[in-house]
Tab-separated table of C-alpha atoms and ligand atoms in Angstrom:
chain	number	residue	atom	x	y	z
A	1	MET	CA	90.972	5.546	-10.964
A	2	GLN	CA	88.126	4.386	-13.169
A	3	PHE	CA	84.503	5.524	-13.012
A	4	LEU	CA	81.225	4.756	-14.746
A	5	ILE	CA	79.400	8.047	-15.209
A	6	ASN	CA	76.302	8.505	-17.352
A	7	ASP	CA	76.945	5.086	-18.947
A	8	LYS	CA	80.441	6.111	-20.012
A	9	THR	CA	83.748	4.903	-18.576
A	10	TYR	CA	86.209	7.546	-17.416
A	11	GLU	CA	89.798	6.998	-16.314
A	12	CYS	CA	91.860	9.609	-14.541
A	13	GLU	CA	94.626	10.150	-12.045
A	14	ALA	CA	93.648	12.127	-8.996
A	15	ASP	CA	94.744	12.624	-5.420
A	16	ILE	CA	93.222	9.873	-3.293
A	17	ARG	CA	91.555	12.592	-1.148
A	18	THR	CA	89.603	14.112	-4.065
A	19	SER	CA	85.889	14.497	-3.491
A	20	LEU	CA	83.481	13.135	-6.072
A	21	LEU	CA	82.349	16.710	-6.738
A	22	ASP	CA	85.875	17.944	-7.488
A	23	LEU	CA	86.540	14.860	-9.588
A	24	LEU	CA	83.474	15.531	-11.719
A	25	ARG	CA	84.071	19.245	-12.139
A	26	ASP	CA	87.841	19.672	-12.098
A	27	HIS	CA	89.146	16.368	-13.462
A	28	LEU	CA	86.428	15.189	-15.842
A	29	GLY	CA	84.946	18.489	-17.065
A	30	LEU	CA	81.437	17.563	-15.942
A	31	SER	CA	80.616	21.007	-14.561
A	32	GLY	CA	76.845	20.530	-14.554
A	33	THR	CA	77.102	19.411	-10.933
A	34	LYS	CA	77.456	22.590	-8.888
A	35	LYS	CA	79.535	23.476	-5.833
A	36	GLY	CA	77.558	25.629	-3.429
A	37	CYS	CA	78.621	25.182	0.193
A	38	ASN	CA	81.082	22.263	-0.231
A	39	GLN	CA	80.005	21.020	3.196
A	40	GLY	CA	76.768	19.095	2.728
A	41	ALA	CA	74.354	21.909	3.503
A	42	CYS	CA	72.882	23.068	0.183
A	43	GLY	CA	72.332	20.080	-2.120
A	44	ALA	CA	73.729	21.840	-5.215
A	45	CYS	CA	76.137	18.930	-5.737
A	46	THR	CA	73.506	16.153	-5.627
A	47	VAL	CA	74.162	13.246	-7.994
A	48	LEU	CA	72.725	9.746	-8.229
A	49	VAL	CA	74.738	6.621	-7.402
A	50	ASP	CA	72.991	3.395	-8.400
A	51	GLY	CA	69.804	5.496	-8.412
A	52	GLU	CA	70.244	6.885	-4.894
A	53	ARG	CA	70.999	10.549	-4.249
A	54	ILE	CA	74.150	11.653	-2.488
A	55	ASN	CA	75.974	14.923	-1.863
A	56	ALA	CA	79.043	14.657	-4.075
A	57	CYS	CA	80.945	17.218	-1.979
A	58	LEU	CA	80.895	14.840	0.998
A	59	ALA	CA	81.832	11.739	-1.006
A	60	LEU	CA	85.367	10.515	-1.584
A	61	ALA	CA	85.613	9.772	-5.297
A	62	VAL	CA	87.761	6.682	-4.792
A	63	LYS	CA	84.888	4.950	-2.997
A	64	TYR	CA	82.593	5.266	-6.007
A	65	GLN	CA	84.604	3.295	-8.528
A	66	GLY	CA	82.490	0.473	-9.918
A	67	ARG	CA	79.198	2.238	-9.115
A	68	ALA	CA	76.798	3.716	-11.694
A	69	ILE	CA	76.994	7.483	-11.244
A	70	THR	CA	74.440	9.774	-12.910
A	71	THR	CA	74.962	13.524	-13.110
A	72	ILE	CA	72.715	16.143	-14.658
A	73	GLU	CA	74.550	15.613	-17.963
A	74	GLY	CA	73.157	12.063	-18.035
A	75	VAL	CA	69.529	12.808	-17.192
A	76	ALA	CA	68.278	13.735	-20.663
A	77	SER	CA	68.124	11.240	-23.496
A	78	THR	CA	70.048	11.970	-26.685
A	79	ARG	CA	66.835	13.199	-28.295
A	80	SER	CA	64.946	15.108	-25.617
A	81	LEU	CA	65.000	16.544	-22.137
A	82	HIS	CA	63.868	14.382	-19.246
A	83	ALA	CA	60.240	15.160	-18.376
A	84	LEU	CA	61.399	16.729	-15.095
A	85	GLN	CA	63.819	19.031	-16.907
A	86	ALA	CA	61.032	20.117	-19.266
A	87	ALA	CA	58.719	20.677	-16.286
A	88	PHE	CA	61.290	22.936	-14.590
A	89	ILE	CA	61.264	25.113	-17.711
A	90	GLU	CA	57.487	25.018	-18.074
A	91	ARG	CA	56.778	25.754	-14.391
A	92	ASP	CA	59.496	28.390	-13.848
A	93	GLY	CA	61.431	26.175	-11.454
A	94	PHE	CA	64.548	28.355	-11.458
A	95	GLN	CA	65.989	31.832	-11.807
A	96	CYS	CA	69.799	31.651	-11.882
A	97	GLY	CA	69.711	27.870	-12.303
A	98	TYR	CA	72.633	27.232	-9.965
A	99	CYS	CA	70.687	24.884	-7.715
A	100	THR	CA	68.754	23.276	-10.577
A	101	PRO	CA	71.011	20.290	-11.419
A	102	GLY	CA	70.984	19.281	-7.765
A	103	GLN	CA	67.236	19.847	-7.469
A	104	ILE	CA	66.576	17.638	-10.485
A	105	CYS	CA	68.921	14.801	-9.458
A	106	SER	CA	67.558	14.959	-5.928
A	107	ALA	CA	63.928	14.835	-7.090
A	108	LEU	CA	64.671	11.830	-9.294
A	109	GLY	CA	66.269	10.058	-6.331
A	110	MET	CA	63.316	11.034	-4.155
A	111	ILE	CA	60.793	9.535	-6.585
A	112	GLY	CA	62.769	6.284	-6.416
A	113	GLU	CA	62.571	6.403	-2.605
A	114	LEU	CA	58.789	6.823	-2.744
A	115	LYS	CA	58.461	3.845	-5.069
A	116	ARG	CA	60.584	1.701	-2.750
A	117	GLY	CA	58.576	2.796	0.306
A	118	VAL	CA	61.522	4.501	2.031
A	119	PRO	CA	59.917	6.568	4.825
A	120	SER	CA	60.667	10.177	5.779
A	121	ALA	CA	59.989	12.074	9.003
A	122	MET	CA	56.591	12.999	7.493
A	123	THR	CA	55.498	9.422	6.715
A	124	THR	CA	52.609	8.473	8.977
A	125	ASP	CA	52.020	4.830	7.984
A	126	LEU	CA	55.288	2.877	7.968
A	127	ARG	CA	53.537	-0.271	6.689
A	128	ASN	CA	53.132	1.208	3.200
A	129	THR	CA	55.384	-0.275	0.559
A	130	THR	CA	54.907	2.750	-1.685
A	131	ILE	CA	54.406	6.302	-0.468
A	132	ASP	CA	52.344	9.032	-2.104
A	133	LEU	CA	53.960	12.398	-2.714
A	134	SER	CA	51.951	14.644	-0.392
A	135	PRO	CA	52.970	18.328	-0.085
A	136	ASP	CA	54.513	17.583	3.324
A	137	GLU	CA	56.454	14.601	1.968
A	138	LEU	CA	57.745	16.663	-0.944
A	139	ARG	CA	58.893	19.560	1.222
A	140	GLU	CA	60.517	17.301	3.805
A	141	ARG	CA	62.270	15.120	1.252
A	142	MET	CA	63.546	18.063	-0.799
A	143	SER	CA	64.581	20.109	2.256
A	144	GLY	CA	68.239	19.303	1.643
A	145	ASN	CA	68.184	21.264	-1.611
A	146	LEU	CA	68.302	25.011	-1.081
A	147	CYS	CA	67.464	27.630	-3.718
A	148	ARG	CA	68.957	31.038	-3.087
A	149	CYS	CA	66.629	32.590	-5.656
A	150	GLY	CA	63.553	31.340	-3.835
A	151	ALA	CA	62.094	29.559	-6.852
A	152	TYR	CA	60.494	27.005	-4.552
A	153	ASN	CA	56.925	27.321	-5.794
A	154	GLY	CA	57.992	26.523	-9.357
A	155	ILE	CA	60.276	23.719	-8.178
A	156	VAL	CA	57.430	22.101	-6.217
A	157	ASP	CA	55.050	22.496	-9.187
A	158	ALA	CA	57.545	20.923	-11.592
A	159	ILE	CA	58.218	17.935	-9.330
A	160	GLU	CA	54.511	17.382	-8.606
A	161	GLN	CA	53.607	17.607	-12.294
A	162	THR	CA	56.253	15.050	-13.267
A	163	TYR	CA	55.475	12.695	-10.395
A	164	ARG	CA	51.714	12.741	-11.083
A	165	ALA	CA	52.292	12.075	-14.792
A	166	GLU	CA	54.607	9.179	-13.958
A	167	VAL	CA	52.303	7.436	-11.474
A	168	THR	CA	49.256	7.768	-13.747
A	169	GLU	CA	51.088	6.359	-16.799
G	1	FES	FE1	77.501	19.783	-1.609
G	1	FES	FE2	76.450	22.138	-0.880
G	1	FES	S1	77.993	21.750	-2.381
G	1	FES	S2	75.837	20.141	-0.263
G	2	FES	FE1	69.039	30.313	-8.293
G	2	FES	FE2	67.929	28.128	-7.268
G	2	FES	S1	67.473	29.094	-9.159
G	2	FES	S2	69.672	29.175	-6.575
């Protein structure tokens, strides 16, 4: 199989039933993506595919050939952390850090959804083509990413700080 991950092409042989999460971690050595529940409940395995967030534990790797996959290893530039990564450090958005790669990939996907006007259960006006990140929107849209350490206040602060800086640029 052949994959495009973080702008790099990878080739490997794997059982056709391999999940994208196991492919990343066990076959390609990209262990930044974490395995929490392995059943779609915790969000630790969140990666981006063509800019949209998915749970890699629920995805069959074979289906994602030819798509642009981004993992936490591909979020920073070669010279500096992504602003959201820096904000997680600045705002104490983690303790053990196990959920952090998924939180960051998920938040980046969420910001894309807001820009495209993709509604959530909290969106009141469905005519909007872009959606502001209200506290309710943020909590609803990030509810698929659990943090066992309870670092939620810092996580919310880091995402809000990055989002506000981006929309006021
Ligand atoms: Fe995929 Fe928990 S490991 S959602
Ligand atoms: Fe430990 Fe979130 S920082 S699980």
